[in-house]
């Protein structure tokens, strides 16, 4: 899935969040801007939240396709910086996280990209973590397509950057050996990232390496990368 689509984006060498250019279709109308985001997003959230397990097989198939299209639009809306808070406010996070963990292969891919686009904002990164999005993204690092793993690695990188920045802003200055690592809740992602950095897909390898770079911000992260064999892959 997603063959022929470009899910890569340029990233600075310094740790800064990145977005994922998700899903070429369906494209948003030219008139769809941040001002239209609340109405558009509310409809997409409702569609993405529709149950697919009840009713006939044809009803479930229609609901699944509808949810996939809705998630695609949410991912594209999340590329608009001024629309991201609106997406969160209208309840986009729970269905995106649910679909990233249990949707179709294509829907999981686009949901991961949507979460990546939203987690560029530090407040939304914290909200995704609190809502259980970390686990959904971690599951996509292995056992999914290379594109889905790449999108998930970008999202986890954003979460790691946000966690490190939040800890630096709120905690008193301590020596690295005394301070509790803000990356500890995300540390389970390091072993699959270390394996992904040796994957055949170059974009997936690059995304995994950039995520590990974010984890190397403190001694705990560096030790975990070394223990997981990440140095060999890098």
PDB file of C-alpha atoms in Angstrom:
ATOM      1  CA  UNK A   1       0.000   0.000   0.000  1.00  0.00           C
ATOM      2  CA  UNK A   2       0.925   3.632  -0.469  1.00  0.00           C
ATOM      3  CA  UNK A   3       3.126   2.549  -3.337  1.00  0.00           C
ATOM      4  CA  UNK A   4       4.228   5.494  -5.397  1.00  0.00           C
ATOM      5  CA  UNK A   5       3.436   8.016  -2.686  1.00  0.00           C
ATOM      6  CA  UNK A   6       6.066  10.154  -1.026  1.00  0.00           C
ATOM      7  CA  UNK A   7       5.811   9.918   2.752  1.00  0.00           C
ATOM      8  CA  UNK A   8       9.200  11.485   3.330  1.00  0.00           C
ATOM      9  CA  UNK A   9       9.792  15.067   4.362  1.00  0.00           C
ATOM     10  CA  UNK A  10      12.874  17.143   4.849  1.00  0.00           C
ATOM     11  CA  UNK A  11      14.210  17.197   8.389  1.00  0.00           C
ATOM     12  CA  UNK A  12      16.751  19.436  10.046  1.00  0.00           C
ATOM     13  CA  UNK A  13      19.797  17.802  11.549  1.00  0.00           C
ATOM     14  CA  UNK A  14      18.955  19.406  14.883  1.00  0.00           C
ATOM     15  CA  UNK A  15      16.154  17.748  16.885  1.00  0.00           C
ATOM     16  CA  UNK A  16      12.985  19.445  15.671  1.00  0.00           C
ATOM     17  CA  UNK A  17       9.562  17.881  15.070  1.00  0.00           C
ATOM     18  CA  UNK A  18       8.598  16.889  11.548  1.00  0.00           C
ATOM     19  CA  UNK A  19       5.414  16.346   9.590  1.00  0.00           C
ATOM     20  CA  UNK A  20       4.487  13.487   7.294  1.00  0.00           C
ATOM     21  CA  UNK A  21       3.133  14.402   3.848  1.00  0.00           C
ATOM     22  CA  UNK A  22       0.314  11.902   3.940  1.00  0.00           C
ATOM     23  CA  UNK A  23      -2.046  10.492   1.335  1.00  0.00           C
ATOM     24  CA  UNK A  24      -2.349  12.051  -2.071  1.00  0.00           C
ATOM     25  CA  UNK A  25      -6.079  11.257  -2.301  1.00  0.00           C
ATOM     26  CA  UNK A  26      -8.636  12.444  -1.608  1.00  0.00           C
ATOM     27  CA  UNK A  27      -7.218  15.936  -1.888  1.00  0.00           C
ATOM     28  CA  UNK A  28      -8.810  18.746   0.084  1.00  0.00           C
ATOM     29  CA  UNK A  29     -10.708  21.397  -1.873  1.00  0.00           C
ATOM     30  CA  UNK A  30      -8.778  24.591  -2.513  1.00  0.00           C
ATOM     31  CA  UNK A  31     -11.272  26.400  -0.269  1.00  0.00           C
ATOM     32  CA  UNK A  32     -10.605  24.063   2.666  1.00  0.00           C
ATOM     33  CA  UNK A  33      -8.478  26.044   5.087  1.00  0.00           C
ATOM     34  CA  UNK A  34      -8.041  26.305   8.824  1.00  0.00           C
ATOM     35  CA  UNK A  35     -11.273  28.316   8.972  1.00  0.00           C
ATOM     36  CA  UNK A  36     -13.158  25.299   7.607  1.00  0.00           C
ATOM     37  CA  UNK A  37     -11.293  22.794   9.751  1.00  0.00           C
ATOM     38  CA  UNK A  38     -13.792  22.529  12.643  1.00  0.00           C
ATOM     39  CA  UNK A  39     -16.728  21.593  10.402  1.00  0.00           C
ATOM     40  CA  UNK A  40     -14.744  19.324   8.112  1.00  0.00           C
ATOM     41  CA  UNK A  41     -12.922  17.666  10.993  1.00  0.00           C
ATOM     42  CA  UNK A  42     -16.092  17.045  12.998  1.00  0.00           C
ATOM     43  CA  UNK A  43     -17.612  15.147  10.099  1.00  0.00           C
ATOM     44  CA  UNK A  44     -14.405  13.185   9.535  1.00  0.00           C
ATOM     45  CA  UNK A  45     -14.119  12.318  13.225  1.00  0.00           C
ATOM     46  CA  UNK A  46     -17.682  10.999  13.197  1.00  0.00           C
ATOM     47  CA  UNK A  47     -16.924   8.897  10.111  1.00  0.00           C
ATOM     48  CA  UNK A  48     -13.645   7.610  11.518  1.00  0.00           C
ATOM     49  CA  UNK A  49     -15.364   6.682  14.776  1.00  0.00           C
ATOM     50  CA  UNK A  50     -18.120   4.625  13.095  1.00  0.00           C
ATOM     51  CA  UNK A  51     -18.068   0.974  14.212  1.00  0.00           C
ATOM     52  CA  UNK A  52     -17.164  -1.556  11.533  1.00  0.00           C
ATOM     53  CA  UNK A  53     -17.807  -4.802  13.400  1.00  0.00           C
ATOM     54  CA  UNK A  54     -21.631  -4.667  13.441  1.00  0.00           C
ATOM     55  CA  UNK A  55     -24.115  -5.149  10.622  1.00  0.00           C
ATOM     56  CA  UNK A  56     -23.604  -7.018   7.363  1.00  0.00           C
ATOM     57  CA  UNK A  57     -20.257  -7.575   5.709  1.00  0.00           C
ATOM     58  CA  UNK A  58     -21.110  -4.985   3.068  1.00  0.00           C
ATOM     59  CA  UNK A  59     -22.014  -2.428   5.743  1.00  0.00           C
ATOM     60  CA  UNK A  60     -18.736  -3.123   7.527  1.00  0.00           C
ATOM     61  CA  UNK A  61     -16.792  -2.771   4.278  1.00  0.00           C
ATOM     62  CA  UNK A  62     -18.461   0.570   3.501  1.00  0.00           C
ATOM     63  CA  UNK A  63     -17.774   1.810   7.034  1.00  0.00           C
ATOM     64  CA  UNK A  64     -14.119   0.774   6.756  1.00  0.00           C
ATOM     65  CA  UNK A  65     -13.662   2.609   3.448  1.00  0.00           C
ATOM     66  CA  UNK A  66     -15.438   5.671   4.860  1.00  0.00           C
ATOM     67  CA  UNK A  67     -13.214   5.652   7.937  1.00  0.00           C
ATOM     68  CA  UNK A  68     -10.111   5.349   5.765  1.00  0.00           C
ATOM     69  CA  UNK A  69     -11.151   8.342   3.648  1.00  0.00           C
ATOM     70  CA  UNK A  70     -11.954  10.337   6.792  1.00  0.00           C
ATOM     71  CA  UNK A  71      -8.559   9.575   8.321  1.00  0.00           C
ATOM     72  CA  UNK A  72      -6.896  10.659   5.077  1.00  0.00           C
ATOM     73  CA  UNK A  73      -8.603  14.048   5.263  1.00  0.00           C
ATOM     74  CA  UNK A  74      -7.683  14.415   8.940  1.00  0.00           C
ATOM     75  CA  UNK A  75      -4.042  13.699   8.073  1.00  0.00           C
ATOM     76  CA  UNK A  76      -4.050  16.381   5.397  1.00  0.00           C
ATOM     77  CA  UNK A  77      -5.773  18.879   7.690  1.00  0.00           C
ATOM     78  CA  UNK A  78      -3.098  18.183  10.286  1.00  0.00           C
ATOM     79  CA  UNK A  79      -0.538  19.591   7.853  1.00  0.00           C
ATOM     80  CA  UNK A  80      -2.058  23.026   8.559  1.00  0.00           C
ATOM     81  CA  UNK A  81      -0.400  24.353  11.737  1.00  0.00           C
ATOM     82  CA  UNK A  82      -3.360  26.583  12.539  1.00  0.00           C
ATOM     83  CA  UNK A  83      -5.815  23.664  12.247  1.00  0.00           C
ATOM     84  CA  UNK A  84      -4.126  21.203  14.594  1.00  0.00           C
ATOM     85  CA  UNK A  85      -5.640  22.452  17.832  1.00  0.00           C
ATOM     86  CA  UNK A  86      -9.081  22.396  16.195  1.00  0.00           C
ATOM     87  CA  UNK A  87      -8.598  18.753  15.244  1.00  0.00           C
ATOM     88  CA  UNK A  88      -7.763  17.853  18.818  1.00  0.00           C
ATOM     89  CA  UNK A  89     -10.661  19.908  20.187  1.00  0.00           C
ATOM     90  CA  UNK A  90     -13.196  18.127  17.984  1.00  0.00           C
ATOM     91  CA  UNK A  91     -12.052  14.734  19.248  1.00  0.00           C
ATOM     92  CA  UNK A  92      -9.764  13.505  16.453  1.00  0.00           C
ATOM     93  CA  UNK A  93      -7.179  11.813  18.681  1.00  0.00           C
ATOM     94  CA  UNK A  94      -9.144   8.769  19.984  1.00  0.00           C
ATOM     95  CA  UNK A  95     -10.310   7.503  16.554  1.00  0.00           C
ATOM     96  CA  UNK A  96      -6.891   8.160  15.002  1.00  0.00           C
ATOM     97  CA  UNK A  97      -5.192   6.181  17.759  1.00  0.00           C
ATOM     98  CA  UNK A  98      -7.760   3.373  17.505  1.00  0.00           C
ATOM     99  CA  UNK A  99      -7.353   3.108  13.720  1.00  0.00           C
ATOM    100  CA  UNK A 100      -3.553   3.256  13.962  1.00  0.00           C
ATOM    101  CA  UNK A 101      -3.795   0.186  16.181  1.00  0.00           C
ATOM    102  CA  UNK A 102      -6.544  -1.791  14.510  1.00  0.00           C
ATOM    103  CA  UNK A 103      -7.557  -0.390  11.125  1.00  0.00           C
ATOM    104  CA  UNK A 104      -6.826  -1.714   7.656  1.00  0.00           C
ATOM    105  CA  UNK A 105      -3.196  -1.635   6.556  1.00  0.00           C
ATOM    106  CA  UNK A 106      -3.813   1.522   4.531  1.00  0.00           C
ATOM    107  CA  UNK A 107      -5.798   3.178   7.335  1.00  0.00           C
ATOM    108  CA  UNK A 108      -3.099   2.388   9.917  1.00  0.00           C
ATOM    109  CA  UNK A 109      -0.521   3.996   7.643  1.00  0.00           C
ATOM    110  CA  UNK A 110      -2.501   7.212   7.208  1.00  0.00           C
ATOM    111  CA  UNK A 111      -3.542   7.354  10.883  1.00  0.00           C
ATOM    112  CA  UNK A 112       0.126   7.142  11.889  1.00  0.00           C
ATOM    113  CA  UNK A 113       0.909  10.016   9.527  1.00  0.00           C
ATOM    114  CA  UNK A 114      -1.955  12.064  10.978  1.00  0.00           C
ATOM    115  CA  UNK A 115      -0.654  11.504  14.504  1.00  0.00           C
ATOM    116  CA  UNK A 116       2.834  12.484  13.351  1.00  0.00           C
ATOM    117  CA  UNK A 117       1.510  15.700  11.861  1.00  0.00           C
ATOM    118  CA  UNK A 118      -0.359  16.548  15.074  1.00  0.00           C
ATOM    119  CA  UNK A 119       2.550  15.764  17.407  1.00  0.00           C
ATOM    120  CA  UNK A 120       4.585  18.551  15.863  1.00  0.00           C
ATOM    121  CA  UNK A 121       2.771  20.676  18.469  1.00  0.00           C
ATOM    122  CA  UNK A 122       4.180  19.957  21.954  1.00  0.00           C
ATOM    123  CA  UNK A 123       0.767  20.203  23.644  1.00  0.00           C
ATOM    124  CA  UNK A 124      -0.698  17.727  21.180  1.00  0.00           C
ATOM    125  CA  UNK A 125       2.280  15.403  21.602  1.00  0.00           C
ATOM    126  CA  UNK A 126       1.466  15.275  25.317  1.00  0.00           C
ATOM    127  CA  UNK A 127      -2.210  14.670  24.527  1.00  0.00           C
ATOM    128  CA  UNK A 128      -1.356  11.799  22.159  1.00  0.00           C
ATOM    129  CA  UNK A 129       0.838  10.222  24.833  1.00  0.00           C
ATOM    130  CA  UNK A 130      -1.881  10.552  27.477  1.00  0.00           C
ATOM    131  CA  UNK A 131      -4.470   9.050  25.122  1.00  0.00           C
ATOM    132  CA  UNK A 132      -2.378   5.927  24.501  1.00  0.00           C
ATOM    133  CA  UNK A 133      -0.998   6.866  21.121  1.00  0.00           C
ATOM    134  CA  UNK A 134       2.539   5.806  21.973  1.00  0.00           C
ATOM    135  CA  UNK A 135       1.613   2.120  22.122  1.00  0.00           C
ATOM    136  CA  UNK A 136      -0.249   2.288  18.801  1.00  0.00           C
ATOM    137  CA  UNK A 137       2.751   3.876  17.074  1.00  0.00           C
ATOM    138  CA  UNK A 138       5.175   1.391  18.630  1.00  0.00           C
ATOM    139  CA  UNK A 139       3.158  -1.548  17.275  1.00  0.00           C
ATOM    140  CA  UNK A 140       3.522  -0.128  13.769  1.00  0.00           C
ATOM    141  CA  UNK A 141       7.323  -0.155  13.963  1.00  0.00           C
ATOM    142  CA  UNK A 142       7.285  -3.902  13.319  1.00  0.00           C
ATOM    143  CA  UNK A 143       4.915  -6.208  11.483  1.00  0.00           C
ATOM    144  CA  UNK A 144       3.598  -3.473   9.178  1.00  0.00           C
ATOM    145  CA  UNK A 145       4.573  -1.929   5.868  1.00  0.00           C
ATOM    146  CA  UNK A 146       7.812   0.027   5.550  1.00  0.00           C
ATOM    147  CA  UNK A 147       5.782   3.201   4.968  1.00  0.00           C
ATOM    148  CA  UNK A 148       3.737   2.649   8.145  1.00  0.00           C
ATOM    149  CA  UNK A 149       6.892   1.938  10.146  1.00  0.00           C
ATOM    150  CA  UNK A 150       8.467   5.114   8.762  1.00  0.00           C
ATOM    151  CA  UNK A 151       5.422   7.208   9.710  1.00  0.00           C
ATOM    152  CA  UNK A 152       5.366   5.667  13.188  1.00  0.00           C
ATOM    153  CA  UNK A 153       9.074   6.347  13.697  1.00  0.00           C
ATOM    154  CA  UNK A 154       8.541   9.993  12.794  1.00  0.00           C
ATOM    155  CA  UNK A 155       5.685  10.226  15.281  1.00  0.00           C
ATOM    156  CA  UNK A 156       7.704   8.642  18.080  1.00  0.00           C
ATOM    157  CA  UNK A 157      10.553  11.030  17.306  1.00  0.00           C
ATOM    158  CA  UNK A 158       8.167  13.949  17.765  1.00  0.00           C
ATOM    159  CA  UNK A 159       6.978  12.512  21.084  1.00  0.00           C
ATOM    160  CA  UNK A 160      10.571  12.126  22.289  1.00  0.00           C
ATOM    161  CA  UNK A 161      11.471  15.695  21.315  1.00  0.00           C
ATOM    162  CA  UNK A 162       8.373  17.059  23.054  1.00  0.00           C
ATOM    163  CA  UNK A 163       9.014  15.045  26.227  1.00  0.00           C
ATOM    164  CA  UNK A 164      12.618  16.236  26.423  1.00  0.00           C
ATOM    165  CA  UNK A 165      11.624  19.873  25.869  1.00  0.00           C
ATOM    166  CA  UNK A 166       8.820  19.718  28.445  1.00  0.00           C
ATOM    167  CA  UNK A 167      11.156  18.272  31.066  1.00  0.00           C
ATOM    168  CA  UNK A 168      13.763  20.946  30.372  1.00  0.00           C
ATOM    169  CA  UNK A 169      11.171  23.704  30.756  1.00  0.00           C
ATOM    170  CA  UNK A 170       9.517  22.443  33.939  1.00  0.00           C
ATOM    171  CA  UNK A 171      12.212  20.724  35.980  1.00  0.00           C
ATOM    172  CA  UNK A 172      14.995  22.424  37.966  1.00  0.00           C
ATOM    173  CA  UNK A 173      18.446  22.002  36.534  1.00  0.00           C
ATOM    174  CA  UNK A 174      19.936  18.735  37.719  1.00  0.00           C
ATOM    175  CA  UNK A 175      22.923  16.716  36.690  1.00  0.00           C
ATOM    176  CA  UNK A 176      22.140  14.135  34.027  1.00  0.00           C
ATOM    177  CA  UNK A 177      22.896  11.305  36.446  1.00  0.00           C
ATOM    178  CA  UNK A 178      20.414  12.618  39.051  1.00  0.00           C
ATOM    179  CA  UNK A 179      17.488  13.581  36.836  1.00  0.00           C
ATOM    180  CA  UNK A 180      14.868  11.023  35.865  1.00  0.00           C
ATOM    181  CA  UNK A 181      14.829  10.592  32.109  1.00  0.00           C
ATOM    182  CA  UNK A 182      11.733  12.106  30.469  1.00  0.00           C
ATOM    183  CA  UNK A 183      12.206   9.515  27.726  1.00  0.00           C
ATOM    184  CA  UNK A 184      11.685   6.550  30.051  1.00  0.00           C
ATOM    185  CA  UNK A 185       7.975   6.116  29.119  1.00  0.00           C
ATOM    186  CA  UNK A 186       9.000   5.913  25.459  1.00  0.00           C
ATOM    187  CA  UNK A 187      12.029   3.671  25.926  1.00  0.00           C
ATOM    188  CA  UNK A 188      10.204   0.535  24.744  1.00  0.00           C
ATOM    189  CA  UNK A 189      10.391   2.018  21.236  1.00  0.00           C
ATOM    190  CA  UNK A 190      14.188   1.895  21.176  1.00  0.00           C
ATOM    191  CA  UNK A 191      14.675  -1.846  20.392  1.00  0.00           C
ATOM    192  CA  UNK A 192      12.280  -1.846  17.387  1.00  0.00           C
ATOM    193  CA  UNK A 193      13.789   1.428  16.194  1.00  0.00           C
ATOM    194  CA  UNK A 194      17.251  -0.130  16.421  1.00  0.00           C
ATOM    195  CA  UNK A 195      16.026  -2.978  14.223  1.00  0.00           C
ATOM    196  CA  UNK A 196      14.234  -0.629  11.824  1.00  0.00           C
ATOM    197  CA  UNK A 197      17.456   1.305  11.245  1.00  0.00           C
ATOM    198  CA  UNK A 198      18.712  -1.823   9.434  1.00  0.00           C
ATOM    199  CA  UNK A 199      15.561  -2.265   7.321  1.00  0.00           C
ATOM    200  CA  UNK A 200      15.738  -2.499   3.510  1.00  0.00           C
ATOM    201  CA  UNK A 201      13.699   0.697   3.085  1.00  0.00           C
ATOM    202  CA  UNK A 202      15.915   3.785   3.031  1.00  0.00           C
ATOM    203  CA  UNK A 203      13.152   6.205   4.183  1.00  0.00           C
ATOM    204  CA  UNK A 204      12.309   3.876   7.089  1.00  0.00           C
ATOM    205  CA  UNK A 205      15.984   3.630   8.033  1.00  0.00           C
ATOM    206  CA  UNK A 206      16.313   7.409   7.947  1.00  0.00           C
ATOM    207  CA  UNK A 207      13.207   7.922  10.095  1.00  0.00           C
ATOM    208  CA  UNK A 208      14.425   5.346  12.621  1.00  0.00           C
ATOM    209  CA  UNK A 209      17.892   6.922  12.797  1.00  0.00           C
ATOM    210  CA  UNK A 210      16.364  10.365  13.383  1.00  0.00           C
ATOM    211  CA  UNK A 211      14.173   8.951  16.142  1.00  0.00           C
ATOM    212  CA  UNK A 212      17.177   7.361  17.830  1.00  0.00           C
ATOM    213  CA  UNK A 213      18.941  10.708  17.585  1.00  0.00           C
ATOM    214  CA  UNK A 214      16.098  12.225  19.624  1.00  0.00           C
ATOM    215  CA  UNK A 215      16.441   9.456  22.231  1.00  0.00           C
ATOM    216  CA  UNK A 216      20.165  10.138  22.501  1.00  0.00           C
ATOM    217  CA  UNK A 217      19.371  13.440  24.221  1.00  0.00           C
ATOM    218  CA  UNK A 218      20.153  11.972  27.651  1.00  0.00           C
ATOM    219  CA  UNK A 219      22.315   9.268  29.210  1.00  0.00           C
ATOM    220  CA  UNK A 220      19.401   6.865  29.731  1.00  0.00           C
ATOM    221  CA  UNK A 221      18.468   7.013  26.084  1.00  0.00           C
ATOM    222  CA  UNK A 222      22.045   6.567  24.927  1.00  0.00           C
ATOM    223  CA  UNK A 223      22.499   3.530  27.177  1.00  0.00           C
ATOM    224  CA  UNK A 224      19.262   1.987  25.879  1.00  0.00           C
ATOM    225  CA  UNK A 225      20.316   2.547  22.268  1.00  0.00           C
ATOM    226  CA  UNK A 226      23.652   0.873  22.931  1.00  0.00           C
ATOM    227  CA  UNK A 227      21.973  -2.061  24.721  1.00  0.00           C
ATOM    228  CA  UNK A 228      19.536  -2.551  21.832  1.00  0.00           C
ATOM    229  CA  UNK A 229      22.337  -2.696  19.262  1.00  0.00           C
ATOM    230  CA  UNK A 230      21.390   0.615  17.734  1.00  0.00           C
ATOM    231  CA  UNK A 231      25.016   1.678  17.387  1.00  0.00           C
ATOM    232  CA  UNK A 232      25.675  -1.197  14.989  1.00  0.00           C
ATOM    233  CA  UNK A 233      22.784  -0.176  12.751  1.00  0.00           C
ATOM    234  CA  UNK A 234      23.848   3.460  12.759  1.00  0.00           C
TER     235      UNK A 234
END
